PDB file of C-alpha atoms and ligand atoms in Angstrom:
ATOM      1  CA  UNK M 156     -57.683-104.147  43.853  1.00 42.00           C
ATOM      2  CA  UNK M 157     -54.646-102.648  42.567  1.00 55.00           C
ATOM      3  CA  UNK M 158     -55.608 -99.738  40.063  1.00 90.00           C
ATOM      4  CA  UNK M 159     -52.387-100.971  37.790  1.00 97.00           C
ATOM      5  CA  UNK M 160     -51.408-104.214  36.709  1.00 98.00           C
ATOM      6  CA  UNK M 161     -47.939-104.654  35.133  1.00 98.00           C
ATOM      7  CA  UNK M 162     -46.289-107.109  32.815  1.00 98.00           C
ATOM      8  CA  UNK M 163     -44.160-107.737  29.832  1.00 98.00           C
ATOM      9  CA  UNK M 164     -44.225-106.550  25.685  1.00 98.00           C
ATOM     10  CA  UNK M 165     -43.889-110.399  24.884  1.00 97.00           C
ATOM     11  CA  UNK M 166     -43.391-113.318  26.492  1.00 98.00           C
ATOM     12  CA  UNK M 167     -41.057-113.662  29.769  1.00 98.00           C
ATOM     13  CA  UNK M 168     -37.559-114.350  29.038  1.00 97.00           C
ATOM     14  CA  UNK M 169     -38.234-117.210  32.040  1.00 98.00           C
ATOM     15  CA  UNK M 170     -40.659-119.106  30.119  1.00 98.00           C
ATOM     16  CA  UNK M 171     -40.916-122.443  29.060  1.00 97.00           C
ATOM     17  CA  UNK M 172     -40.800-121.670  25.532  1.00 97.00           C
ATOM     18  CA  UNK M 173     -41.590-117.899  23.721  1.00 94.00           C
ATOM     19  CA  UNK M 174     -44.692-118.821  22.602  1.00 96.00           C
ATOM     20  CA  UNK M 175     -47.622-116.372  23.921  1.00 97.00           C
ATOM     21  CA  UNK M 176     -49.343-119.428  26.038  1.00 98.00           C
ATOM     22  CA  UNK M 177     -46.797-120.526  27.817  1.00 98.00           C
ATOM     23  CA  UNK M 178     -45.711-116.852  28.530  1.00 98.00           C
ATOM     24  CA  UNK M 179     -49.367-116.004  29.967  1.00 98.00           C
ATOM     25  CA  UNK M 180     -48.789-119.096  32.601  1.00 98.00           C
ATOM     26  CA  UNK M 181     -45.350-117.221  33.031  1.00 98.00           C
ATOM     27  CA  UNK M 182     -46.771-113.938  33.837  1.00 98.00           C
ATOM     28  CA  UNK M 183     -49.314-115.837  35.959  1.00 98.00           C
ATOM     29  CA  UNK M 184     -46.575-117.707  37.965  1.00 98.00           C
ATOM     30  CA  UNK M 185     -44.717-114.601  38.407  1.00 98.00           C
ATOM     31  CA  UNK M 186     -47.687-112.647  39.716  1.00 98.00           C
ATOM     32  CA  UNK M 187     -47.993-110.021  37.466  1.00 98.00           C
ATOM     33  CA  UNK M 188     -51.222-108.953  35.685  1.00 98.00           C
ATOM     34  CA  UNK M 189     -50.903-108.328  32.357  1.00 98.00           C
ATOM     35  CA  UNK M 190     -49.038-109.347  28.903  1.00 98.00           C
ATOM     36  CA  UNK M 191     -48.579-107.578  25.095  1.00 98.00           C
ATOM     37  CA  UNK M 192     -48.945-109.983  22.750  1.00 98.00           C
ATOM     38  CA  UNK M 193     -46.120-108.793  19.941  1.00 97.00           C
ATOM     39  CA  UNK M 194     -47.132-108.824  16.542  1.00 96.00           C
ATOM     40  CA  UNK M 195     -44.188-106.444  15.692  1.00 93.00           C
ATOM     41  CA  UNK M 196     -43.008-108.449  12.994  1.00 93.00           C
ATOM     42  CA  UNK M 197     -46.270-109.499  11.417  1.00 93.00           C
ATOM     43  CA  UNK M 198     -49.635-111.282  12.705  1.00 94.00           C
ATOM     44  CA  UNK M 199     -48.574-114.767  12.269  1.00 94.00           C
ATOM     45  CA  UNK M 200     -51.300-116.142  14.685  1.00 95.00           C
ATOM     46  CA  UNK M 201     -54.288-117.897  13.311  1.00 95.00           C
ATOM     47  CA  UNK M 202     -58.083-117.818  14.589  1.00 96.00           C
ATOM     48  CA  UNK M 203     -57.641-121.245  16.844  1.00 97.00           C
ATOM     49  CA  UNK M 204     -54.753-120.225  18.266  1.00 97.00           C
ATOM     50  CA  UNK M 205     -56.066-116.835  18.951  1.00 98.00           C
ATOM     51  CA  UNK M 206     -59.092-118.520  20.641  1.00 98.00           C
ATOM     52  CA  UNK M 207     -56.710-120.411  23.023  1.00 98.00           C
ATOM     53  CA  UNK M 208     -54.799-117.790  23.654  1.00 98.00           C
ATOM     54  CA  UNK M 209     -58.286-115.887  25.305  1.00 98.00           C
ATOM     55  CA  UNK M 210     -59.308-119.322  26.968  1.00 98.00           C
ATOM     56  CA  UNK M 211     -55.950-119.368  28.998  1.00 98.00           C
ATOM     57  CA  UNK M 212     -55.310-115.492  29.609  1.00 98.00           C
ATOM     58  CA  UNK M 213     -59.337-115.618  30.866  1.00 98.00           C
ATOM     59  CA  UNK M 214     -58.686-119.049  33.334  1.00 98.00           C
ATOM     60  CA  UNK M 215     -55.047-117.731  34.628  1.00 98.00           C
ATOM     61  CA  UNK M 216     -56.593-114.299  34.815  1.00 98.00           C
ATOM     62  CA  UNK M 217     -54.152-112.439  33.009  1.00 98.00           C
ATOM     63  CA  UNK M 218     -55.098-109.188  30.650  1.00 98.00           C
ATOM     64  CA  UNK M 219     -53.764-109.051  27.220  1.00 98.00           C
ATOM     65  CA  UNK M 220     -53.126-106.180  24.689  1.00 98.00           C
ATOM     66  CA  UNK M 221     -51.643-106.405  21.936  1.00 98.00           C
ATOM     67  CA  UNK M 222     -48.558-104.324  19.417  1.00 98.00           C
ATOM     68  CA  UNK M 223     -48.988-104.307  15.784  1.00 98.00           C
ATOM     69  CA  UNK M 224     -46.352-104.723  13.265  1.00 96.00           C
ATOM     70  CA  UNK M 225     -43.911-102.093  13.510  1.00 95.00           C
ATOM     71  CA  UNK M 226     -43.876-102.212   9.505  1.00 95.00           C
ATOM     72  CA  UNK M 227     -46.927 -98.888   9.608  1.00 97.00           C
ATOM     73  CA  UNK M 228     -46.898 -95.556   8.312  1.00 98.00           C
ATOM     74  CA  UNK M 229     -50.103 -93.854   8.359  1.00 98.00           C
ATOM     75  CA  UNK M 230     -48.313 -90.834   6.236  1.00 98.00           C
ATOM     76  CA  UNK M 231     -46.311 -93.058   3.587  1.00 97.00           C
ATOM     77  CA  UNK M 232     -46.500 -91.089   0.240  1.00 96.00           C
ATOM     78  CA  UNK M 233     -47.132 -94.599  -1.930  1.00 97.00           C
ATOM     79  CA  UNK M 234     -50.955 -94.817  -1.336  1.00 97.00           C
ATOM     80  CA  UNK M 235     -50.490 -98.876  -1.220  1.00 98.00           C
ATOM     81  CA  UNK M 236     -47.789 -98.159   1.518  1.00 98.00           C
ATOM     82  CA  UNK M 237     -51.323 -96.507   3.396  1.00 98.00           C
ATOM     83  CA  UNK M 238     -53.538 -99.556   2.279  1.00 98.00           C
ATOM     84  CA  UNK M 239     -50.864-102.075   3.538  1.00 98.00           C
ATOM     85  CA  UNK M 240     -50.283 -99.748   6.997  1.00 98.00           C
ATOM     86  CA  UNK M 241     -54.189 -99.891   7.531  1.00 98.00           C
ATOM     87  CA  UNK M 242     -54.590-103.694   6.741  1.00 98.00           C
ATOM     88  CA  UNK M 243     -51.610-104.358   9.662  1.00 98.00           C
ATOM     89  CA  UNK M 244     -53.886-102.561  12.227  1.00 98.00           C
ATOM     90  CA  UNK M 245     -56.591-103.940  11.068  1.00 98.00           C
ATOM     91  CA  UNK M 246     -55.732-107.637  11.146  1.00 98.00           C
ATOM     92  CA  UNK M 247     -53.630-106.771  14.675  1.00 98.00           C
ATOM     93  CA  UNK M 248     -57.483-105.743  15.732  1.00 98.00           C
ATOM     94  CA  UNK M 249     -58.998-108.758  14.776  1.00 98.00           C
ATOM     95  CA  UNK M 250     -56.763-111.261  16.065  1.00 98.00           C
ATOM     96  CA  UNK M 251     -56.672-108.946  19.573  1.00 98.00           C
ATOM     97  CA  UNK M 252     -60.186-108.981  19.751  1.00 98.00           C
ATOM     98  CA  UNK M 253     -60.089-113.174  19.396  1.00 98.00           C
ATOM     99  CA  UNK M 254     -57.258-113.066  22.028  1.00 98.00           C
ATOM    100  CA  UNK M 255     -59.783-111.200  24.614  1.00 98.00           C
ATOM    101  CA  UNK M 256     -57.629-108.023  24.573  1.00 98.00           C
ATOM    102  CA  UNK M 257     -58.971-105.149  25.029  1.00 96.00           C
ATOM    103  CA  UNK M 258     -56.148-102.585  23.370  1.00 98.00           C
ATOM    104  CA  UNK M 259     -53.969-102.544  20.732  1.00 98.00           C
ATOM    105  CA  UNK M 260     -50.901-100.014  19.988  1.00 98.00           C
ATOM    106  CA  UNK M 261     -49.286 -99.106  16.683  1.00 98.00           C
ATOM    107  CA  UNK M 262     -46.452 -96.551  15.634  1.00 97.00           C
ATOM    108  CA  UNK M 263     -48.406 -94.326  13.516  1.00 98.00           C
ATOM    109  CA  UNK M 264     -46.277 -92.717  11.385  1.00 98.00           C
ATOM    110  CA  UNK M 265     -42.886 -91.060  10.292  1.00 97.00           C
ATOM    111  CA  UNK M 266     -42.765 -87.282   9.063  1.00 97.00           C
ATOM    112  CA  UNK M 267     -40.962 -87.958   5.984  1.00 96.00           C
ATOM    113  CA  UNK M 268     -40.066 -84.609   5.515  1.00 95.00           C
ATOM    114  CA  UNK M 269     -43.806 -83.158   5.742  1.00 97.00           C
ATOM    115  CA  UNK M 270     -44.495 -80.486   8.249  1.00 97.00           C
ATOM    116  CA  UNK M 271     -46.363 -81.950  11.628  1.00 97.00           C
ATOM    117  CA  UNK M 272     -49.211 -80.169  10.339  1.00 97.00           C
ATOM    118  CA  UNK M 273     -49.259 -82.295   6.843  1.00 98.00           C
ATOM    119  CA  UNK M 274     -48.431 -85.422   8.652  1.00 98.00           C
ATOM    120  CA  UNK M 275     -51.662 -84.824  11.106  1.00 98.00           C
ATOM    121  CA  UNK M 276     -54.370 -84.384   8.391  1.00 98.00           C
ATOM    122  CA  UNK M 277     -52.890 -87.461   6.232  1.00 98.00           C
ATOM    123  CA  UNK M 278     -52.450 -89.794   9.694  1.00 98.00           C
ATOM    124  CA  UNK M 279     -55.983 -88.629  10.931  1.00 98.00           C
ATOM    125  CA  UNK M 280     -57.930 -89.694   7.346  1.00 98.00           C
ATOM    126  CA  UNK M 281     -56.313 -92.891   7.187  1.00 98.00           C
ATOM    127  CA  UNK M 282     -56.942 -93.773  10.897  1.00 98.00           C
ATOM    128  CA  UNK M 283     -60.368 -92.739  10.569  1.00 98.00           C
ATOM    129  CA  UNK M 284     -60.850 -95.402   7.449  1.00 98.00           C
ATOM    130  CA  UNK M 285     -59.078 -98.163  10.283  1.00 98.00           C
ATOM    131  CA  UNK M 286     -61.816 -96.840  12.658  1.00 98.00           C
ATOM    132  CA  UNK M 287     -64.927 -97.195  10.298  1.00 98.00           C
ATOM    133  CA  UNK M 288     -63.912-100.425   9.082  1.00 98.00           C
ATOM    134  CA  UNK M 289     -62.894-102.206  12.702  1.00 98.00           C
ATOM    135  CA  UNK M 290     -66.930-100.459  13.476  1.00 98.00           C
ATOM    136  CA  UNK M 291     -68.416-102.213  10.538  1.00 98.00           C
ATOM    137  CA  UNK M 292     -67.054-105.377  11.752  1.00 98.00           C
ATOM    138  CA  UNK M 293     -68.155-104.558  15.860  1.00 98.00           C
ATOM    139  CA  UNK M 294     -64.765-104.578  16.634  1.00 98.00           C
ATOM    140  CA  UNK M 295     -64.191-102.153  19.919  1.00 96.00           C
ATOM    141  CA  UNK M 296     -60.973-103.121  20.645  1.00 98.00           C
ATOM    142  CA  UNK M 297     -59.012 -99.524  21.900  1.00 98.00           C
ATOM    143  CA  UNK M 298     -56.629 -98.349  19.071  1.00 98.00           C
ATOM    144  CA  UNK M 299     -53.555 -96.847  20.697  1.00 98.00           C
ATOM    145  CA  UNK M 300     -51.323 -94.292  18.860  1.00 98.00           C
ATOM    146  CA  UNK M 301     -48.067 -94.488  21.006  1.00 97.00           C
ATOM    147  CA  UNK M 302     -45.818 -91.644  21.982  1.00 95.00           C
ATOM    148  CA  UNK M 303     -42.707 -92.004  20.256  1.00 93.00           C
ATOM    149  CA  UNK M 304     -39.469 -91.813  20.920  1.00 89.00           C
ATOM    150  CA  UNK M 305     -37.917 -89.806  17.807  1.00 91.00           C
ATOM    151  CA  UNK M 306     -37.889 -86.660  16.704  1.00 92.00           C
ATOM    152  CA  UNK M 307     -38.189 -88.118  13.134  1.00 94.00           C
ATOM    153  CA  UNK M 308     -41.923 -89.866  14.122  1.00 95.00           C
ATOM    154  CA  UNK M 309     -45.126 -88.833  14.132  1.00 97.00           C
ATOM    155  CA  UNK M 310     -46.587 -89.477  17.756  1.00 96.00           C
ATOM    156  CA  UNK M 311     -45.597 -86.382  20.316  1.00 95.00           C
ATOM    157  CA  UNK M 312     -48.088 -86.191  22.937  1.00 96.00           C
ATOM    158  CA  UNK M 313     -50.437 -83.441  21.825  1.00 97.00           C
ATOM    159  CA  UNK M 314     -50.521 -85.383  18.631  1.00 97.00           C
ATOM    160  CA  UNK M 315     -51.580 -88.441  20.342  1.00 98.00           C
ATOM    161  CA  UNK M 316     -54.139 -86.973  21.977  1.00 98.00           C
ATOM    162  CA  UNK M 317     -55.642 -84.426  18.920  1.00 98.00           C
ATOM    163  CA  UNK M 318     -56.329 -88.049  17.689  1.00 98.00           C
ATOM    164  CA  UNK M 319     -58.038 -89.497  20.486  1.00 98.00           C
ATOM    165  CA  UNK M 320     -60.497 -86.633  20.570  1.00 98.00           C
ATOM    166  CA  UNK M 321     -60.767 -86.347  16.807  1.00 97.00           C
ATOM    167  CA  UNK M 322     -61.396 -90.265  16.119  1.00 98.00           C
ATOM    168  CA  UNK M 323     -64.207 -92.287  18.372  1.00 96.00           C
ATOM    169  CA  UNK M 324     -62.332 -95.919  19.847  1.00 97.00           C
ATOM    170  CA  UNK M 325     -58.847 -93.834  19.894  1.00 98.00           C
ATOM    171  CA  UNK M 326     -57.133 -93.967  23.263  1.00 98.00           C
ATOM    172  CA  UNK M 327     -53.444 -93.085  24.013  1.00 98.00           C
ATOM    173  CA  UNK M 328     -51.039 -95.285  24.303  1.00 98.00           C
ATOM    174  CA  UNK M 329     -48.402 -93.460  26.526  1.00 97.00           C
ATOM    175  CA  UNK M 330     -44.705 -94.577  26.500  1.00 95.00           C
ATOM    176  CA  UNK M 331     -43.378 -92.071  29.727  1.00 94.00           C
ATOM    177  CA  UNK M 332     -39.649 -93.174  28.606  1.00 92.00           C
ATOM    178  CA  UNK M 333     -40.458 -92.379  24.813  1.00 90.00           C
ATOM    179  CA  UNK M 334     -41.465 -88.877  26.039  1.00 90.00           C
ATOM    180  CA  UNK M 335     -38.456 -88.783  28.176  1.00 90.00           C
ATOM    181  CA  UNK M 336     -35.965 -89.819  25.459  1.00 89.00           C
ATOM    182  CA  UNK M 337     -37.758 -87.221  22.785  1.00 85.00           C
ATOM    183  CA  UNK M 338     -36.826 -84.779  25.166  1.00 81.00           C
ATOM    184  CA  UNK M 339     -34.500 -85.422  27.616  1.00 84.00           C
ATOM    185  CA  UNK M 340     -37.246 -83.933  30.165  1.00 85.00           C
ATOM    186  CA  UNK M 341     -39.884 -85.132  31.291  1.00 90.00           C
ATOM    187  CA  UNK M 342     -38.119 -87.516  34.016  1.00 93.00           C
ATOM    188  CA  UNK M 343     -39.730 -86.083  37.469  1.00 94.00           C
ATOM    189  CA  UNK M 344     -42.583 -86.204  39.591  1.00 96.00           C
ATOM    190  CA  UNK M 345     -43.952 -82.388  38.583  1.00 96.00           C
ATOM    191  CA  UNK M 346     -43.167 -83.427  35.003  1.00 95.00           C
ATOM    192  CA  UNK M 347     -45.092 -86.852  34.727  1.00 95.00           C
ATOM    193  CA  UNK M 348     -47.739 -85.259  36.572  1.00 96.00           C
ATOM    194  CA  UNK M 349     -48.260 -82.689  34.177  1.00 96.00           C
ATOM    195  CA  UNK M 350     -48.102 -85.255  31.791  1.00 95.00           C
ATOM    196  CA  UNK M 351     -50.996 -86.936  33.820  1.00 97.00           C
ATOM    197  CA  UNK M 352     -52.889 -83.648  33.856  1.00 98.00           C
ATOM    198  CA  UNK M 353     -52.926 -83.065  30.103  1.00 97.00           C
ATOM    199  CA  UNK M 354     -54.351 -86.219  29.907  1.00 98.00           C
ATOM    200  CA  UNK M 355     -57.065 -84.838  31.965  1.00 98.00           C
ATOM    201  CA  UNK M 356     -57.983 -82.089  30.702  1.00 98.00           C
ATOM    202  CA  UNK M 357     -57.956 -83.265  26.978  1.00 98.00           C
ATOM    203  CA  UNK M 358     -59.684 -86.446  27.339  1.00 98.00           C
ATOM    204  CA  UNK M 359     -61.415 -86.235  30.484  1.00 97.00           C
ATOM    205  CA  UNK M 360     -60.892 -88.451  33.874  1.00 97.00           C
ATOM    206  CA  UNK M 361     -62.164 -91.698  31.997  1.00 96.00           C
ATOM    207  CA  UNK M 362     -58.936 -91.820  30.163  1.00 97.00           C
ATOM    208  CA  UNK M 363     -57.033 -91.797  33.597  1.00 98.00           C
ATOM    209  CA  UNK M 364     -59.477 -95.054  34.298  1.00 97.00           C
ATOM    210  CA  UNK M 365     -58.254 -96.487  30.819  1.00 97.00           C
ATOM    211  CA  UNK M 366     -54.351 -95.930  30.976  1.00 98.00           C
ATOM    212  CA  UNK M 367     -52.417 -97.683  28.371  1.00 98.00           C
ATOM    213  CA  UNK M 368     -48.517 -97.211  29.660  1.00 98.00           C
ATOM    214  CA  UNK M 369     -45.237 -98.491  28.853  1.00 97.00           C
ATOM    215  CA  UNK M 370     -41.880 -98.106  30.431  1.00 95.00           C
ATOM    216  CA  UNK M 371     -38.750 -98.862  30.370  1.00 93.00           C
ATOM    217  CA  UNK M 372     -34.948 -97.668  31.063  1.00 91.00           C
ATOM    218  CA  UNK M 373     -33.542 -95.857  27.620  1.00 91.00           C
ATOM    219  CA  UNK M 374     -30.862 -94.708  26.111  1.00 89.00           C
ATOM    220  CA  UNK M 375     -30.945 -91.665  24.274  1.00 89.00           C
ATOM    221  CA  UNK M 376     -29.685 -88.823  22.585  1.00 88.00           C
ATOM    222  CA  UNK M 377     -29.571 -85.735  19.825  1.00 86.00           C
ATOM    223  CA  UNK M 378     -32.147 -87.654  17.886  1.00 88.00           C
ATOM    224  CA  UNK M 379     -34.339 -89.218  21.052  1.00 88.00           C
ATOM    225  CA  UNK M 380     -34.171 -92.887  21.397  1.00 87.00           C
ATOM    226  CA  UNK M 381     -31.090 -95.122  21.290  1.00 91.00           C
ATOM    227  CA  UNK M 382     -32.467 -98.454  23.084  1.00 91.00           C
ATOM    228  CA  UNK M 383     -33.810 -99.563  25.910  1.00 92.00           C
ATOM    229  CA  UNK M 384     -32.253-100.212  28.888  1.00 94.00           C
ATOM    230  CA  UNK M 385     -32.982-102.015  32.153  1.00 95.00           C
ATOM    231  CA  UNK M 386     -34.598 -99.376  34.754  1.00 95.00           C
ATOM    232  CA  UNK M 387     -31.357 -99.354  36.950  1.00 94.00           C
ATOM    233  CA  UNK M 388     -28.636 -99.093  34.458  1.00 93.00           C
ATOM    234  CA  UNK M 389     -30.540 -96.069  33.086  1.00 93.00           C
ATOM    235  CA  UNK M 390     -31.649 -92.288  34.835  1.00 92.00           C
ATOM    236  CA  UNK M 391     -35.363 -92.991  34.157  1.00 93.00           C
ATOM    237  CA  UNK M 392     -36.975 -91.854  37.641  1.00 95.00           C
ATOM    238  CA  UNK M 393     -39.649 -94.536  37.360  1.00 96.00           C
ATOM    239  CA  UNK M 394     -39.921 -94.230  40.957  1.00 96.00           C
ATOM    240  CA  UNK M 395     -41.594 -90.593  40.660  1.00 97.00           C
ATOM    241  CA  UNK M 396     -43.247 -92.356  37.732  1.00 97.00           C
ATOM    242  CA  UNK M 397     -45.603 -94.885  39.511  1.00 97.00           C
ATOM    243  CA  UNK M 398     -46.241 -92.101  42.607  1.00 97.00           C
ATOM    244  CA  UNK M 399     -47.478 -89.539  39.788  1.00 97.00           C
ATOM    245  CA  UNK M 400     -49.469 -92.736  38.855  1.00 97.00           C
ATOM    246  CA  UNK M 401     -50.651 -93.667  42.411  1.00 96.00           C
ATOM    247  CA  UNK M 402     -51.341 -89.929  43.302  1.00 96.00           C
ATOM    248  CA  UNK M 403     -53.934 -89.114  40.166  1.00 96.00           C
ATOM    249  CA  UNK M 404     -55.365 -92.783  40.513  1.00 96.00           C
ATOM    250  CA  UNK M 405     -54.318 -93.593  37.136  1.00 97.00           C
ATOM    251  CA  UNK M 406     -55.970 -97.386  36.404  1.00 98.00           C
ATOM    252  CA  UNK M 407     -55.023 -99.815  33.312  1.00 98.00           C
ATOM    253  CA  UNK M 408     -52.271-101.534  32.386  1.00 98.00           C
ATOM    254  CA  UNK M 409     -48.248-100.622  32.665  1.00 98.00           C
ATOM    255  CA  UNK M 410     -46.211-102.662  30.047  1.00 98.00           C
ATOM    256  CA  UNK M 411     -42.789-103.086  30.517  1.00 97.00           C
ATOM    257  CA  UNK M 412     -40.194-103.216  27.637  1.00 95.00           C
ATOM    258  CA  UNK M 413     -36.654-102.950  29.413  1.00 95.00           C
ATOM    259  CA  UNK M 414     -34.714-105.857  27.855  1.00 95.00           C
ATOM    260  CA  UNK M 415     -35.271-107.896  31.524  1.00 96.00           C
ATOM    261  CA  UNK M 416     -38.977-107.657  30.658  1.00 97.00           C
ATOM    262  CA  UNK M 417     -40.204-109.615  33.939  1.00 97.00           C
ATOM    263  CA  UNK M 418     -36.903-108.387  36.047  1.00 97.00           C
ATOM    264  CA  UNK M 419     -38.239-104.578  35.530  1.00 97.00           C
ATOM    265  CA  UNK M 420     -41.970-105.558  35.563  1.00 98.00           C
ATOM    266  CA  UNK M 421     -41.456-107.036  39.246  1.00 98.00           C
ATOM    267  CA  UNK M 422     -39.671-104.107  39.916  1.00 98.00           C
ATOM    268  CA  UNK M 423     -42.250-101.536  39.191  1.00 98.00           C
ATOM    269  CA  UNK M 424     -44.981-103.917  41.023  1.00 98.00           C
ATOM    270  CA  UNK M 425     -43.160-103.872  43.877  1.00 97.00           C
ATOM    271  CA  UNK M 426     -42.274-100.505  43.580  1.00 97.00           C
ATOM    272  CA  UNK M 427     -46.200 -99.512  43.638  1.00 96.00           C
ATOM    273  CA  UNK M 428     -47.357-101.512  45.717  1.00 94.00           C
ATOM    274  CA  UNK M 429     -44.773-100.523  48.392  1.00 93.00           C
ATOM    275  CA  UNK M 430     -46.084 -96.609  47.218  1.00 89.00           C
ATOM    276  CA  UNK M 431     -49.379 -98.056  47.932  1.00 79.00           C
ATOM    277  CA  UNK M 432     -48.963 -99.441  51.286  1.00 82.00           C
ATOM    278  CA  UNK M 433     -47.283 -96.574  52.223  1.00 80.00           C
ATOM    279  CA  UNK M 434     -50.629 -94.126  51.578  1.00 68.00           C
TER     280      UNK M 434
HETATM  281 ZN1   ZN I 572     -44.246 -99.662  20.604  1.00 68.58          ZN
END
């Protein structure tokens, strides 16, 4: 078996209608592996649906993750700004764990003017509350901090990952292009490996087993991300990408967020799995 599966944040543009089941058949028609069920503007789905939803991703074999709302800010200065930030994670974790998905990823935080170092302890005791209630209620879905794309957000890599060791069920969610468009580096195969190896030696090989990825083409500039793009109208070397990927056995689940969604998705399958054949 493949040691990635790929697939789309949301439902297929090629499906029947946008609505989660009918993109899972999609995904499954397509041959891809994997979906993100997008929550990004609020969880709107109920317990039933959220039970069908795991009843057709389990019988079409597809694997499902899911994004919370993008309304979160782990270091907003209004503590019921906090309280409301930790209740969107926490309801995105319950409904992912009735979906049968076995992730879910959040933007953590914005800087607000507070040094990384403020930003950190404030993001790190209000995760750890998420954590302690989703373990009260035997939830062990992954929570995924993503790697942002701003300079203006909370989420760099080492910041990402000083979570995942601090906090017990924290995993990284790692968005290659969002590191790329931070930067402007990090776009070759000596680059995303060292990106690979980081992961490595901070976490340990299990969280090379348990990768969490998305990608896309982007647009960027002075102040990181613009928007995304589709792989080939942008200078994202996802090629290098998915052999850095191949080459340190990285296993999990590659999300694609280009505007084509399945277009780019297919295109990073094939991609790999021509890698692949090649040894
Ligand atoms: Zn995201």
């Amino acid at each position: 078996m493949a040691g990635l599966l790929f697939g789309t944040g949301g439902t297929p543009h090629s499906s029947k209608t946008n609505t989660t089941i009918d993109g899972i058949g999609r995904i499954a028609e397509l041959g891809l592996g994997c979906m993100e069920v997008e929550f990004v503007q609020g969880v709107k789905m109920g317990e039933a649906g959220a039970r069908l939803v795991a009843e057709v991703a389990a019988r079409k074999g597809v694997k499902l993750s899911a994004h919370a709302p993008y309304f979160i800010n782990l270091n907003a200065h209004e503590p019921e700004k906090i309280r409301a930030s930790q209740d969107r994670i926490i309801q995105t974790a319950r409904i992912a764990l009735l979906c049968g998905a076995e992730s879910i990823v959040f933007h953590t935080a914005f800087y607000l003017g507070d040094t990384p170092e403020e930003a950190y302890s404030n993001v790190r005791e209000s995760l750890e509350e998420v954590i302690r209630q989703l373990k009260r209620e035997n939830n062990r879905v992954w929570v995924r901090p993503e790697v942002m794309g701003k300079p203006s957000q909370f989420g760099t890599l080492e910041e990402v990952l000083d979570l995942c060791t601090e906090l017990e069920g924290v995993a990284p969610c790692i968005d290659f292009t969002h590191r790329h468009a931070r930067t402007g580096a990090f776009n070759s195969y000596p680059q995303f490996t060292s990106i690979l190896q980081r992961v490595r030696e901070r976490l340990g090989r299990a969280a090379l087993d348990n990768m969490h990825i998305h990608v896309s083409g982007i647009a960027y500039g002075q102040k990181g991300e613009i928007n995304h793009l589709n792989l080939q109208e942008s200078d994202f070397q996802y090629a290098e990408l998915l052999q850095a990927l191949k080459n340190y056995d990285a296993r999990g689940i590659v999300i694609c967020e280009s505007p084509n969604l399945e277009e780019d998705a297919l295109l990073l399958q094939e991609t790999y799995n021509t890698q692949a054949r090649a040894g």
